[in-house]
Tab-separated table of C-alpha atoms in Angstrom:
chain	number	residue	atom	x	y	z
A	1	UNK	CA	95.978	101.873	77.739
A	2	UNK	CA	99.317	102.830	79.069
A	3	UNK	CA	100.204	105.661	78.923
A	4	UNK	CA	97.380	106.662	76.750
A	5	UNK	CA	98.368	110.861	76.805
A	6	UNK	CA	102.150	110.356	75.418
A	7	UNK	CA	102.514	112.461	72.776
A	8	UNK	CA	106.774	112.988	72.151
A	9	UNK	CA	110.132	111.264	73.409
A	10	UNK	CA	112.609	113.985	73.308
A	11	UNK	CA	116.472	113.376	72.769
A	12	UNK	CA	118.324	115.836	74.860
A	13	UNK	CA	122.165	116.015	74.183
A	14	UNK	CA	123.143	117.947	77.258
A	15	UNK	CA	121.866	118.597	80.593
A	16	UNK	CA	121.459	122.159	80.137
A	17	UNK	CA	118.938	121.000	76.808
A	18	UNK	CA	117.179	118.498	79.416
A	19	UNK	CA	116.577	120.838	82.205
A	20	UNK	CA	114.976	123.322	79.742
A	21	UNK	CA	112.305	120.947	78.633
A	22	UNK	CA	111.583	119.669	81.672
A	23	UNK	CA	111.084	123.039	83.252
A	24	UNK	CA	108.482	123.886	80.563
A	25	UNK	CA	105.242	123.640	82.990
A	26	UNK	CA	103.245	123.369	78.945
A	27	UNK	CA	104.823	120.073	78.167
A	28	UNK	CA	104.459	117.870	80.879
A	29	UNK	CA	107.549	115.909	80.546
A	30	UNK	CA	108.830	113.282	82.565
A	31	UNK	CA	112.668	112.475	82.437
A	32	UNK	CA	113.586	108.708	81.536
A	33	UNK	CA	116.325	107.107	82.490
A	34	UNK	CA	116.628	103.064	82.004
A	35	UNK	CA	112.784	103.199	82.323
A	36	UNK	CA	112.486	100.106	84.028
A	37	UNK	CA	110.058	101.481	86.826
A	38	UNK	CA	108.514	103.511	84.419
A	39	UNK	CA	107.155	100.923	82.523
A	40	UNK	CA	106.131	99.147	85.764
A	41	UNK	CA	104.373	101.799	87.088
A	42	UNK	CA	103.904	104.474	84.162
A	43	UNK	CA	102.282	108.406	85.216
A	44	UNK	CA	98.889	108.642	83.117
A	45	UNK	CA	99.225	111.830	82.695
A	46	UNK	CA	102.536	112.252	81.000
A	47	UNK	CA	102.781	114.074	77.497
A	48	UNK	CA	106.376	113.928	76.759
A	49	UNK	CA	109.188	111.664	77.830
A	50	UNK	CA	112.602	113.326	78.246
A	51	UNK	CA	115.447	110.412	77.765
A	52	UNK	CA	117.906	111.087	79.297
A	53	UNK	CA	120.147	108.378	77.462
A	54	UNK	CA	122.210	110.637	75.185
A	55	UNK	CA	123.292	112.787	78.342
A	56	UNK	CA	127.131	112.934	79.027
A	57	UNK	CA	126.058	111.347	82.551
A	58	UNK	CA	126.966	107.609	82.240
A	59	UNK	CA	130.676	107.735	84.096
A	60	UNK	CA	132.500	106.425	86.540
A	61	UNK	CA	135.286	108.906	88.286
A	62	UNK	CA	138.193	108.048	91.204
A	63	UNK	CA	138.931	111.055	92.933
A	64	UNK	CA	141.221	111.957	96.198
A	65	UNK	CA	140.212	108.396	97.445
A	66	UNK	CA	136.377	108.910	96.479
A	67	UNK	CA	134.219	108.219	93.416
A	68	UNK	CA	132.356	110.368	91.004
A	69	UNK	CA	129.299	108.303	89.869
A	70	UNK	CA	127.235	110.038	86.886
A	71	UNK	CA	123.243	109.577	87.007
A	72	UNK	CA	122.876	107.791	84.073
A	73	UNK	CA	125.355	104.825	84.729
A	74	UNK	CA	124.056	101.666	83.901
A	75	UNK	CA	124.130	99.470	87.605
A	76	UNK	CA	125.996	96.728	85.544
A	77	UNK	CA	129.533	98.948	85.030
A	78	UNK	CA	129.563	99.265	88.866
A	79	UNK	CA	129.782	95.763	88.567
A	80	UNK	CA	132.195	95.586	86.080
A	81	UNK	CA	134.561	98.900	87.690
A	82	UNK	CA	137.163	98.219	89.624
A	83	UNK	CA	137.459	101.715	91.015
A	84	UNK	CA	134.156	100.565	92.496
A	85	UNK	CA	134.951	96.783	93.542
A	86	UNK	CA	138.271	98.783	95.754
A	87	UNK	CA	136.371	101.481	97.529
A	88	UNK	CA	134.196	101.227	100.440
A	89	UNK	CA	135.340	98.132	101.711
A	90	UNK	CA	133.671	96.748	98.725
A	91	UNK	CA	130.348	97.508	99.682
A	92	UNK	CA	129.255	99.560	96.725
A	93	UNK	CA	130.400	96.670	94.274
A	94	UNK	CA	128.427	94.356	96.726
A	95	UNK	CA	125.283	96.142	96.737
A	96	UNK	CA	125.189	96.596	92.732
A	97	UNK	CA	126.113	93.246	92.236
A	98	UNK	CA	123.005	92.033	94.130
A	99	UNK	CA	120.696	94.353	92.682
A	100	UNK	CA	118.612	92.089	89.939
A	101	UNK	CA	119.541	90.058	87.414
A	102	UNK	CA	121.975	90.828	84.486
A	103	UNK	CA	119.438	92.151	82.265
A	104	UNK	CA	118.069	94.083	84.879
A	105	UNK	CA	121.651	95.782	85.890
A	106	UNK	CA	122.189	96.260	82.207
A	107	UNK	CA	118.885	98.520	82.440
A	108	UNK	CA	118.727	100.155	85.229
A	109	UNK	CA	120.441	103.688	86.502
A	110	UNK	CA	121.981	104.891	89.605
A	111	UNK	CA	120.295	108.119	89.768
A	112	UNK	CA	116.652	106.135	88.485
A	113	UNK	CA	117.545	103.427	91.210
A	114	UNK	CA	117.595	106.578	93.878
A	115	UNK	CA	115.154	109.081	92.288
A	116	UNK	CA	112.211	106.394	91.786
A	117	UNK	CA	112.491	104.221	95.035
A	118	UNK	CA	110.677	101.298	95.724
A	119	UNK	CA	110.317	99.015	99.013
A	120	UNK	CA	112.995	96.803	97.779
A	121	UNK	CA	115.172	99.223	95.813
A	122	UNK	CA	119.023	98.339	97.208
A	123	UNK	CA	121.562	101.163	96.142
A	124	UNK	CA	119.788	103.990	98.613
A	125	UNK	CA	120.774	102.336	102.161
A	126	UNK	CA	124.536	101.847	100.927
A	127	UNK	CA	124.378	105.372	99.366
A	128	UNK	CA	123.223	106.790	102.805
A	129	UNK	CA	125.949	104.782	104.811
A	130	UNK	CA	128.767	105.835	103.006
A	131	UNK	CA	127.500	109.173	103.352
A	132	UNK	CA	127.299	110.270	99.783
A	133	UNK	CA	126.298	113.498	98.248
A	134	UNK	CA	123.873	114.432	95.618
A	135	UNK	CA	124.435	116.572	92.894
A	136	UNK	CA	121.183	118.388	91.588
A	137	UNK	CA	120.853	120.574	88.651
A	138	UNK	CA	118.199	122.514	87.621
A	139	UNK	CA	117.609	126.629	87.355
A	140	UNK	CA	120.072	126.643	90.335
A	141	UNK	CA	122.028	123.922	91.364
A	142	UNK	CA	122.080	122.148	94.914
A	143	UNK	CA	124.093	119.978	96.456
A	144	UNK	CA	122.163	117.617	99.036
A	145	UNK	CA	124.015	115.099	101.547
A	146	UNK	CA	122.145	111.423	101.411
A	147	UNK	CA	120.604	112.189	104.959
A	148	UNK	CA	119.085	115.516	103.508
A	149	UNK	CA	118.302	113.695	100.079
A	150	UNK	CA	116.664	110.679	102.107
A	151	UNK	CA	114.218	112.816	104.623
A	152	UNK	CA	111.529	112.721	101.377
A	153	UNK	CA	110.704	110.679	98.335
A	154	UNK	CA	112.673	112.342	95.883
A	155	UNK	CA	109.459	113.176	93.786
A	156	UNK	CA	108.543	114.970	96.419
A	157	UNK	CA	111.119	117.757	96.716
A	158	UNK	CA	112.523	117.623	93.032
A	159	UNK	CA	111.308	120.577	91.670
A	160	UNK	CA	109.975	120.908	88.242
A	161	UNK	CA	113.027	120.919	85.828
A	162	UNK	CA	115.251	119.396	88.705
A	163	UNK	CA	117.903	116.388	87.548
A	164	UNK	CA	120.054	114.432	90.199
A	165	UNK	CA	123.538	114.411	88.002
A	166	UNK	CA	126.096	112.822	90.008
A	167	UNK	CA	126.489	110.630	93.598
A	168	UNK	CA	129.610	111.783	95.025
A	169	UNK	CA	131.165	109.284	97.092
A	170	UNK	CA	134.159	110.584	99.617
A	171	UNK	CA	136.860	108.971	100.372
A	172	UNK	CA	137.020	106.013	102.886
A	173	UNK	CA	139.871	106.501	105.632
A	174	UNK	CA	141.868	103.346	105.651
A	175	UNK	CA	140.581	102.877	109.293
A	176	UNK	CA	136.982	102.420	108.520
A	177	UNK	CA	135.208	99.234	108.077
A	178	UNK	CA	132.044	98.606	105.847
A	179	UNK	CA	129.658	95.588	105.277
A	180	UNK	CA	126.471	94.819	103.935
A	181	UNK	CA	123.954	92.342	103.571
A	182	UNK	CA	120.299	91.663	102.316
A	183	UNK	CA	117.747	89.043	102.803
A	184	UNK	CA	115.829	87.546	100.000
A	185	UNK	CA	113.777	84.155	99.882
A	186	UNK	CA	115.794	83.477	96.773
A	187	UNK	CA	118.759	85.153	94.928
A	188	UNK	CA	117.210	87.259	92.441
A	189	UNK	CA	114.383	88.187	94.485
A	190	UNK	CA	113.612	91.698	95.843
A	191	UNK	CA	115.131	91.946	99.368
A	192	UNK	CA	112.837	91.773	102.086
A	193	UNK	CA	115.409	93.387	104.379
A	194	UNK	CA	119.188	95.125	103.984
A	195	UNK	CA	121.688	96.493	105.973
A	196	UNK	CA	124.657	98.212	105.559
A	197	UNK	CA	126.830	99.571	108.659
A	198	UNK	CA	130.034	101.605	108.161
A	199	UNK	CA	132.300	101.985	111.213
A	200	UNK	CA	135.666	103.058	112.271
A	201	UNK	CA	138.248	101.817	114.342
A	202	UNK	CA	140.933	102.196	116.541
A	203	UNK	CA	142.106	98.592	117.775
A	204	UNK	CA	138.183	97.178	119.009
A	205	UNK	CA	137.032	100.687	119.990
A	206	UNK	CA	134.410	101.932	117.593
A	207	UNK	CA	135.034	105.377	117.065
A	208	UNK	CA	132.082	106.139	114.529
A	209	UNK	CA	129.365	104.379	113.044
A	210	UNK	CA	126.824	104.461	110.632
A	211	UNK	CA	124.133	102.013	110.361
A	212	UNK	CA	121.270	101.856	107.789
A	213	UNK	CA	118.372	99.385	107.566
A	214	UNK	CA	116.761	99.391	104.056
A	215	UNK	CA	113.185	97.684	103.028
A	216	UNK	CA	111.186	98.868	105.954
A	217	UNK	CA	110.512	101.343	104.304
A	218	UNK	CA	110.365	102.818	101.064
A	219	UNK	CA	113.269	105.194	102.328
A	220	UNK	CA	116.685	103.717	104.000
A	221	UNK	CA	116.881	104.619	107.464
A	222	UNK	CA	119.375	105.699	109.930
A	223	UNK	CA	119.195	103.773	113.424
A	224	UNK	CA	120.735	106.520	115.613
A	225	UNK	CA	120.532	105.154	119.064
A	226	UNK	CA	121.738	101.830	117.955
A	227	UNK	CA	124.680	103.706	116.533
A	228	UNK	CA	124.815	105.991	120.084
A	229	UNK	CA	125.077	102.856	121.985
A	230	UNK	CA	128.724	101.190	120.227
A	231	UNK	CA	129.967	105.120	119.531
A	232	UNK	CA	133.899	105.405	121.377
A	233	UNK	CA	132.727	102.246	123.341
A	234	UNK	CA	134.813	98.668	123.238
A	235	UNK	CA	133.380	95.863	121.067
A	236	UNK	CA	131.708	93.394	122.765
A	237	UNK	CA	129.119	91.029	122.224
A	238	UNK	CA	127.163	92.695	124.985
A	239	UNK	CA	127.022	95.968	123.296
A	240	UNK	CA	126.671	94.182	119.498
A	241	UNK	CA	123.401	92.134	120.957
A	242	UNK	CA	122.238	95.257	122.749
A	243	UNK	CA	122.401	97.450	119.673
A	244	UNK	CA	120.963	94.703	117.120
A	245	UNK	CA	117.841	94.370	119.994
A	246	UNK	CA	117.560	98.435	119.819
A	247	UNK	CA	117.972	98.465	115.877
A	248	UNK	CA	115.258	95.807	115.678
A	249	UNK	CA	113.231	97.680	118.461
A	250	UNK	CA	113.846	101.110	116.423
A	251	UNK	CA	112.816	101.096	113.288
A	252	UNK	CA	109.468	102.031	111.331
A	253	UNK	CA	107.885	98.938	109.467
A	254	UNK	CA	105.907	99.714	106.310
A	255	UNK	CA	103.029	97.347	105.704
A	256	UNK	CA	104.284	94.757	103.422
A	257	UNK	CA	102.695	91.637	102.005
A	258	UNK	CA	105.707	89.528	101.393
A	259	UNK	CA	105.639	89.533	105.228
A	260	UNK	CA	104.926	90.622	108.969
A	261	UNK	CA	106.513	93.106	110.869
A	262	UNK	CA	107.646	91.001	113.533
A	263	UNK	CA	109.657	89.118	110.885
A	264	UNK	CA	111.226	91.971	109.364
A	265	UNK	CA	112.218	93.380	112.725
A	266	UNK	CA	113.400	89.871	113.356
A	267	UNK	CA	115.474	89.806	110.159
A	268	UNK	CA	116.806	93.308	111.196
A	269	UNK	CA	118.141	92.222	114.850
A	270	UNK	CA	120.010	89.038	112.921
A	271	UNK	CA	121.629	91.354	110.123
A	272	UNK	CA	122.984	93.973	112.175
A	273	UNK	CA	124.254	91.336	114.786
A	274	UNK	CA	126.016	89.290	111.859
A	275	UNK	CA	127.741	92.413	110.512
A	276	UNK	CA	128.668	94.173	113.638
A	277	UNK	CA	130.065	90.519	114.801
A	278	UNK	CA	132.225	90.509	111.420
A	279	UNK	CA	133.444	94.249	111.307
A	280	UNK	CA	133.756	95.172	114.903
A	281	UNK	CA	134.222	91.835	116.842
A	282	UNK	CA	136.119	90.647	113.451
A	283	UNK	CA	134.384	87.268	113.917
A	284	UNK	CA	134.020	84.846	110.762
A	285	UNK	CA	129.936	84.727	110.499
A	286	UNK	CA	128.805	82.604	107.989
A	287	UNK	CA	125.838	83.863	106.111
A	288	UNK	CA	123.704	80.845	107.420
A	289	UNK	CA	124.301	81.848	111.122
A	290	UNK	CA	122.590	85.156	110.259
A	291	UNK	CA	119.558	83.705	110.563
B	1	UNK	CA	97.410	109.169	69.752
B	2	UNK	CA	99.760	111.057	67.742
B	3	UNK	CA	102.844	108.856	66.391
B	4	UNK	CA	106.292	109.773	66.850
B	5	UNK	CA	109.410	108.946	64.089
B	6	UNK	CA	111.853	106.112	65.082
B	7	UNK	CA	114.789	105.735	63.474
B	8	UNK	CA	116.647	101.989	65.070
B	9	UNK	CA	118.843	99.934	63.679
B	10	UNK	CA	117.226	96.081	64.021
B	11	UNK	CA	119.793	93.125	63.095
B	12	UNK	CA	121.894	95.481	61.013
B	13	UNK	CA	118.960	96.897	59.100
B	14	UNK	CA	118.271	100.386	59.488
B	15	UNK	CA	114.279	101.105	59.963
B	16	UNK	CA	112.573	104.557	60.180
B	17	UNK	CA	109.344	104.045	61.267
B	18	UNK	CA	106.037	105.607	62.692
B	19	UNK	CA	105.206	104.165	65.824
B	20	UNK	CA	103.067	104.962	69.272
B	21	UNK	CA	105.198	106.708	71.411
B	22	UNK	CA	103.727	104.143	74.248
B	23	UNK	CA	104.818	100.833	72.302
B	24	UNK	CA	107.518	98.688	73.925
B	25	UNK	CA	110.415	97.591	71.941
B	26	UNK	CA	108.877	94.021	72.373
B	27	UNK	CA	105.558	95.264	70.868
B	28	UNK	CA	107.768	96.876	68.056
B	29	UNK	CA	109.334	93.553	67.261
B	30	UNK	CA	106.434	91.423	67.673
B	31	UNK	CA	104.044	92.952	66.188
B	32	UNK	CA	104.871	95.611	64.176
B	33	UNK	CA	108.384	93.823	62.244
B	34	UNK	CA	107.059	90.258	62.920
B	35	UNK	CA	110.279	89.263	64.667
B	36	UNK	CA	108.405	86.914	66.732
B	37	UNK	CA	111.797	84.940	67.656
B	38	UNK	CA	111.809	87.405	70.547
B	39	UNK	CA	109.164	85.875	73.633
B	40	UNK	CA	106.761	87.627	75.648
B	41	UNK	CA	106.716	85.570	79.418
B	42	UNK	CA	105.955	87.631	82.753
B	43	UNK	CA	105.889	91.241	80.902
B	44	UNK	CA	107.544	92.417	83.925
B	45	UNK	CA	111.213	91.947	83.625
B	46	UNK	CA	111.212	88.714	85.787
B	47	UNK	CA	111.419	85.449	83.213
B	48	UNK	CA	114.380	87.075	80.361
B	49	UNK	CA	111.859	85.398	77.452
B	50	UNK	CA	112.138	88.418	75.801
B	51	UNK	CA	116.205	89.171	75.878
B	52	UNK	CA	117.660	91.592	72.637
B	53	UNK	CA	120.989	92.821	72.413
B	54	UNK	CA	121.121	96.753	72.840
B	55	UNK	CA	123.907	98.706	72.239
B	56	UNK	CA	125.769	95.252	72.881
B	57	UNK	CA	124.271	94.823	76.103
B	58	UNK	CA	121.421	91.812	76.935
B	59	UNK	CA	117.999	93.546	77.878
B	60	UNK	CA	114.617	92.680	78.322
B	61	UNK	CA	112.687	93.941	75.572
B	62	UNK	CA	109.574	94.491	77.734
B	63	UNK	CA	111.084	96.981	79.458
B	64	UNK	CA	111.994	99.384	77.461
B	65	UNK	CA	109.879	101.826	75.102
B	66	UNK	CA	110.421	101.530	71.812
B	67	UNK	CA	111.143	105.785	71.795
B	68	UNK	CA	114.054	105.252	73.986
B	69	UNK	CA	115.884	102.838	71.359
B	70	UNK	CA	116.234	106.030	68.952
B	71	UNK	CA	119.635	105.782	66.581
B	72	UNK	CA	120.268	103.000	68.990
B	73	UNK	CA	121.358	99.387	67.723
B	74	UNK	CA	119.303	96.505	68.465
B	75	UNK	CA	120.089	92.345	67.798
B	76	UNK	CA	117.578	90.022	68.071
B	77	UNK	CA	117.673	85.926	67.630
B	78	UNK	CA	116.596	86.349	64.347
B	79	UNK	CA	119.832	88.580	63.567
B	80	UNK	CA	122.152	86.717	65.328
B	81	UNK	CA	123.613	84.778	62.258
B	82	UNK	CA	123.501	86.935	58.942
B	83	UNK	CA	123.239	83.584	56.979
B	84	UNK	CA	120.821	80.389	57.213
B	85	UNK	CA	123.455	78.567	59.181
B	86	UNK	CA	122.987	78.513	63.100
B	87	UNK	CA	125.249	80.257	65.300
B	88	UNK	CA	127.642	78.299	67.345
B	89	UNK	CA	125.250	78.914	70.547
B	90	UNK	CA	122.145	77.287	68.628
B	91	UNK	CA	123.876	74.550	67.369
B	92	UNK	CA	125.727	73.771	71.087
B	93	UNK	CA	121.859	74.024	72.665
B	94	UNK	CA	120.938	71.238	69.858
B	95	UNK	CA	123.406	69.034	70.548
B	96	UNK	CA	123.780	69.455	74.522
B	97	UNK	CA	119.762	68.985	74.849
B	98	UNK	CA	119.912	72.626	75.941
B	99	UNK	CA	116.329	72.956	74.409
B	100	UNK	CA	113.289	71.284	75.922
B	101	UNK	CA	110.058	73.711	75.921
B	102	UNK	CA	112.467	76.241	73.989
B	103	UNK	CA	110.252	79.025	74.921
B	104	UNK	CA	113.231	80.504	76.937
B	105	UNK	CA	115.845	79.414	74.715
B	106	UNK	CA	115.955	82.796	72.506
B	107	UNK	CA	116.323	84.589	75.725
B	108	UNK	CA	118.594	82.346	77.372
B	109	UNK	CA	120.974	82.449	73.911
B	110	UNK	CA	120.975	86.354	73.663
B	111	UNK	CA	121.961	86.417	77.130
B	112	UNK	CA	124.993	83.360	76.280
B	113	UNK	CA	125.850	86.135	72.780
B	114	UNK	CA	126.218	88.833	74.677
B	115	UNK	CA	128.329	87.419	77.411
B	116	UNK	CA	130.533	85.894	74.452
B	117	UNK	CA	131.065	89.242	72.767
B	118	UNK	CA	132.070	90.766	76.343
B	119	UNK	CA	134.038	87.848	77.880
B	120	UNK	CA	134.822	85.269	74.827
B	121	UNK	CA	136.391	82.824	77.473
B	122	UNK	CA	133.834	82.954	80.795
B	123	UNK	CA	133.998	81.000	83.786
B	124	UNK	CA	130.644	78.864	84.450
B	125	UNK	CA	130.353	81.591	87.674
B	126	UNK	CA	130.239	84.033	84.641
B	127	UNK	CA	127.980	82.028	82.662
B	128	UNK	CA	125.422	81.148	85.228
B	129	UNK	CA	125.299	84.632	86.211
B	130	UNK	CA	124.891	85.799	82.931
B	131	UNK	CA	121.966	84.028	82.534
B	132	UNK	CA	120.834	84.802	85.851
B	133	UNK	CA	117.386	86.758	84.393
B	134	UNK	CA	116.555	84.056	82.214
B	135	UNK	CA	114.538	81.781	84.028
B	136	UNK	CA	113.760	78.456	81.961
B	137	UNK	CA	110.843	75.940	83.649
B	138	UNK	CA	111.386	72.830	82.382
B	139	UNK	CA	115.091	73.471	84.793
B	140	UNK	CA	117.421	72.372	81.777
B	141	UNK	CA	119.935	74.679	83.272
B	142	UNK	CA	122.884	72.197	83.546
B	143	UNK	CA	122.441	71.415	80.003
B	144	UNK	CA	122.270	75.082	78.585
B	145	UNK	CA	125.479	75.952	81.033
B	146	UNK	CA	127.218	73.129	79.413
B	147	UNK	CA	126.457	74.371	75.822
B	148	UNK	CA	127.435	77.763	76.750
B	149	UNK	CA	130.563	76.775	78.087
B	150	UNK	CA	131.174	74.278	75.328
B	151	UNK	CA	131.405	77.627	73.017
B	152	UNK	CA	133.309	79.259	75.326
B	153	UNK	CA	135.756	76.097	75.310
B	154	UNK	CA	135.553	76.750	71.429
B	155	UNK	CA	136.944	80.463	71.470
């Protein structure tokens, strides 16, 4: 039986409520957001289910050119915001809209889409690329950047009593450039591959740039010397084939039985090429010349 | 296992009830309020068989524990019409041959209410994308978009 030891749901009102039962090593609660992985793949051992549904958490906030995203937002009003849909080139909006189906969206959380990661979970690599922060509160509160949030699976280094409560996206100078894309076999399907790649310009020189492949592994991940080899250089096609062969070349490949590594590495090389073609080379890919 | 108190509200009826903290909304109305209107398919989130109306938005009931619908509001095909007429969305499915199996048709018309309530005029981008976790087999999509939209034409 499923969870065969759960004994109470509990109804916090306010975070400060939350974090006090969770931190109570006696009850062995679990916090519960739109429980959609929990249901998939549900602890044994929990006793009590903290949900975290009545928690002033579920908001959506402009501010100085950046957004304020509370935990407990449903991925379907990122959808629906248009505070989202104008920021980050759009690649936010992009990401969420992607993620599922309708029902799905209309389940699942931002923070339970980052805290409980799978393989094909989407809103982490876009997260990372915009370089968002993460607001934790607990005891004490800490504030982690993506990178430091991303070194571990969040279950790892949460402590006991520990809540992510907000994503804090900054704001997006008018130079920079985003885009992403992910590869499924069919549109509602979990992606076998994403990447997003944030970049600023001056004219065709890239002057920064951020790229993230996601579905490797369970955990998005930075491809620094791909990123090293366009920084303050002129966009070419040279450089944009020699840093989708390096990305490709670069990254760690989980095990995955949807497909081989050689594929995904394969898929990798084709989505970074596509995007840096369309954001730094401002070339018209269609999505069908990805691949 | 020791039960837990649930106070929902299920097609404007207000229920307390004693339940297993581990039972799934879907379990809840299958089997415990006999609302059997509501379909179990993959279990998984995957087919939208199972689609109620919480809190106004389309969900799949398999999901979702029953413990985390607390004070919360839920509408299932069986609730959709107070009276013994059909809604508009039923009766549009019967007369665009929107309904072949019908094993996803529940599903597929929660999904079509909810997007009603939220948009009452949708594009058939909107509708098809509503609908987009409701997977029906025998592939009577055209048909169920054009009784969706016929409603829509309606409002």
């Amino acid at each position: 039986m499923r969870l065969a030891k759960l004994q109470r749901v509990s109804y916090p009102e306010t975070v400060a409520e939350a974090i006090q039962i969770l931190s109570d090593k006696k009850r062995g609660a679990v916090a519960l957001s739109g429980g959609v992985s929990f249901v998939f793949s549900p602890l044994q051992s929990v006793e009590e289910l903290v949900s975290l549904s009545r928690l002033p958490l579920n908001y959506i906030k402009r501010k100085n050119g950046g957004l304020r995203i509370g935990a407990t937002t449903p991925i379907a009003d990122l959808v629906t915001s248009r505070a989202v849909k104008n920021y980050g080139d759009g690649i936010l909006w992009e990401t969420a809209h992607r993620i599922g189906s309708t029902l799905n969206r209309n389940l699942i959380t931002v923070g339970g889409n980052l805290v409980q990661p799978f393989i094909w979970s989407d809103l982490s690599t876009v997260v990372l690329a915009l370089r968002a922060g993460i607001k934790i509160q607990g005891k004490k509160s800490r504030d982690l950047s993506a990178e430091e949030f991303f070194t571990r699976l969040p279950r790892q280094f949460l402590k006991r009593g520990e809540l992510v409560t907000e994503i804090v996206f900054p704001p997006f100078p008018k130079n920079y450039r985003a885009a992403y894309e992910k590869f499924t076999l069919t549109e509602n399907d979990f992606a076998l591959l994403k990447v997003a790649v944030v970049l600023a310009r001056s004219g065709r020189v890239c002057r920064d740039v951020i790229i993230v492949v996601g579905g490797a592994t369970i955990l998005p991940q930075r491809v620094l010397s791909a990123e090293e080899i366009l920084r303050k250089k002129i966009g070419s096609q040279i450089l944009v084939n020699e840093a989708s062969e390096v990305a490709a070349e670069e990254i760690k490949v989980s095990r995955d039985i949807r497909c081989s590594e050689e594929y995904k590495r394969d898929l990798c090389r084709a989505l970074v090429r596509g995007i840096l073609e369309r954001i730094l080379l401002d070339q018209k890919v269609p999505e069908w010349k990805l691949f | 296992m020791k039960k837990i108190t649930l106070k929902i509200t299920i097609n404007g009826r207000k229920h307390t009830l004693r339940i297993d903290p581990n039972l799934r909304l879907l379990d809840l109305l299958r089997d415990e309020l006999r609302l059997t209107g509501t379909k179990e398919g993959c279990g998984i989130g995957e087919c939208g068989a199972c689609t109620v109306i919480l809190d106004g938005r389309a969900v799949n009931a398999c999901l979702i524990l029953a413990g985390q619908c607390n004070g919360r509001e839920v509408v299932t095909i069986e609730g959709l019409t107070g009276k013994d007429d059909l809604h508009p969305l039923q009766q549009a499915f019967i007369d665009h041959g929107a309904v072949q199996c019908g094993f996803c048709t529940p599903g597929m018309i929660m999904s079509a209410a909810a997007l009603l309530d939220q948009n009452p005029t949708p594009t058939e981008e909107d509708i098809r994308e509503a609908i987009s976790g409701n997977l029906c087999r025998c592939t009577g999509y055209t048909q169920i978009v054009e009784a969706i939209q016929a409603v829509a034409d309606d409002n």
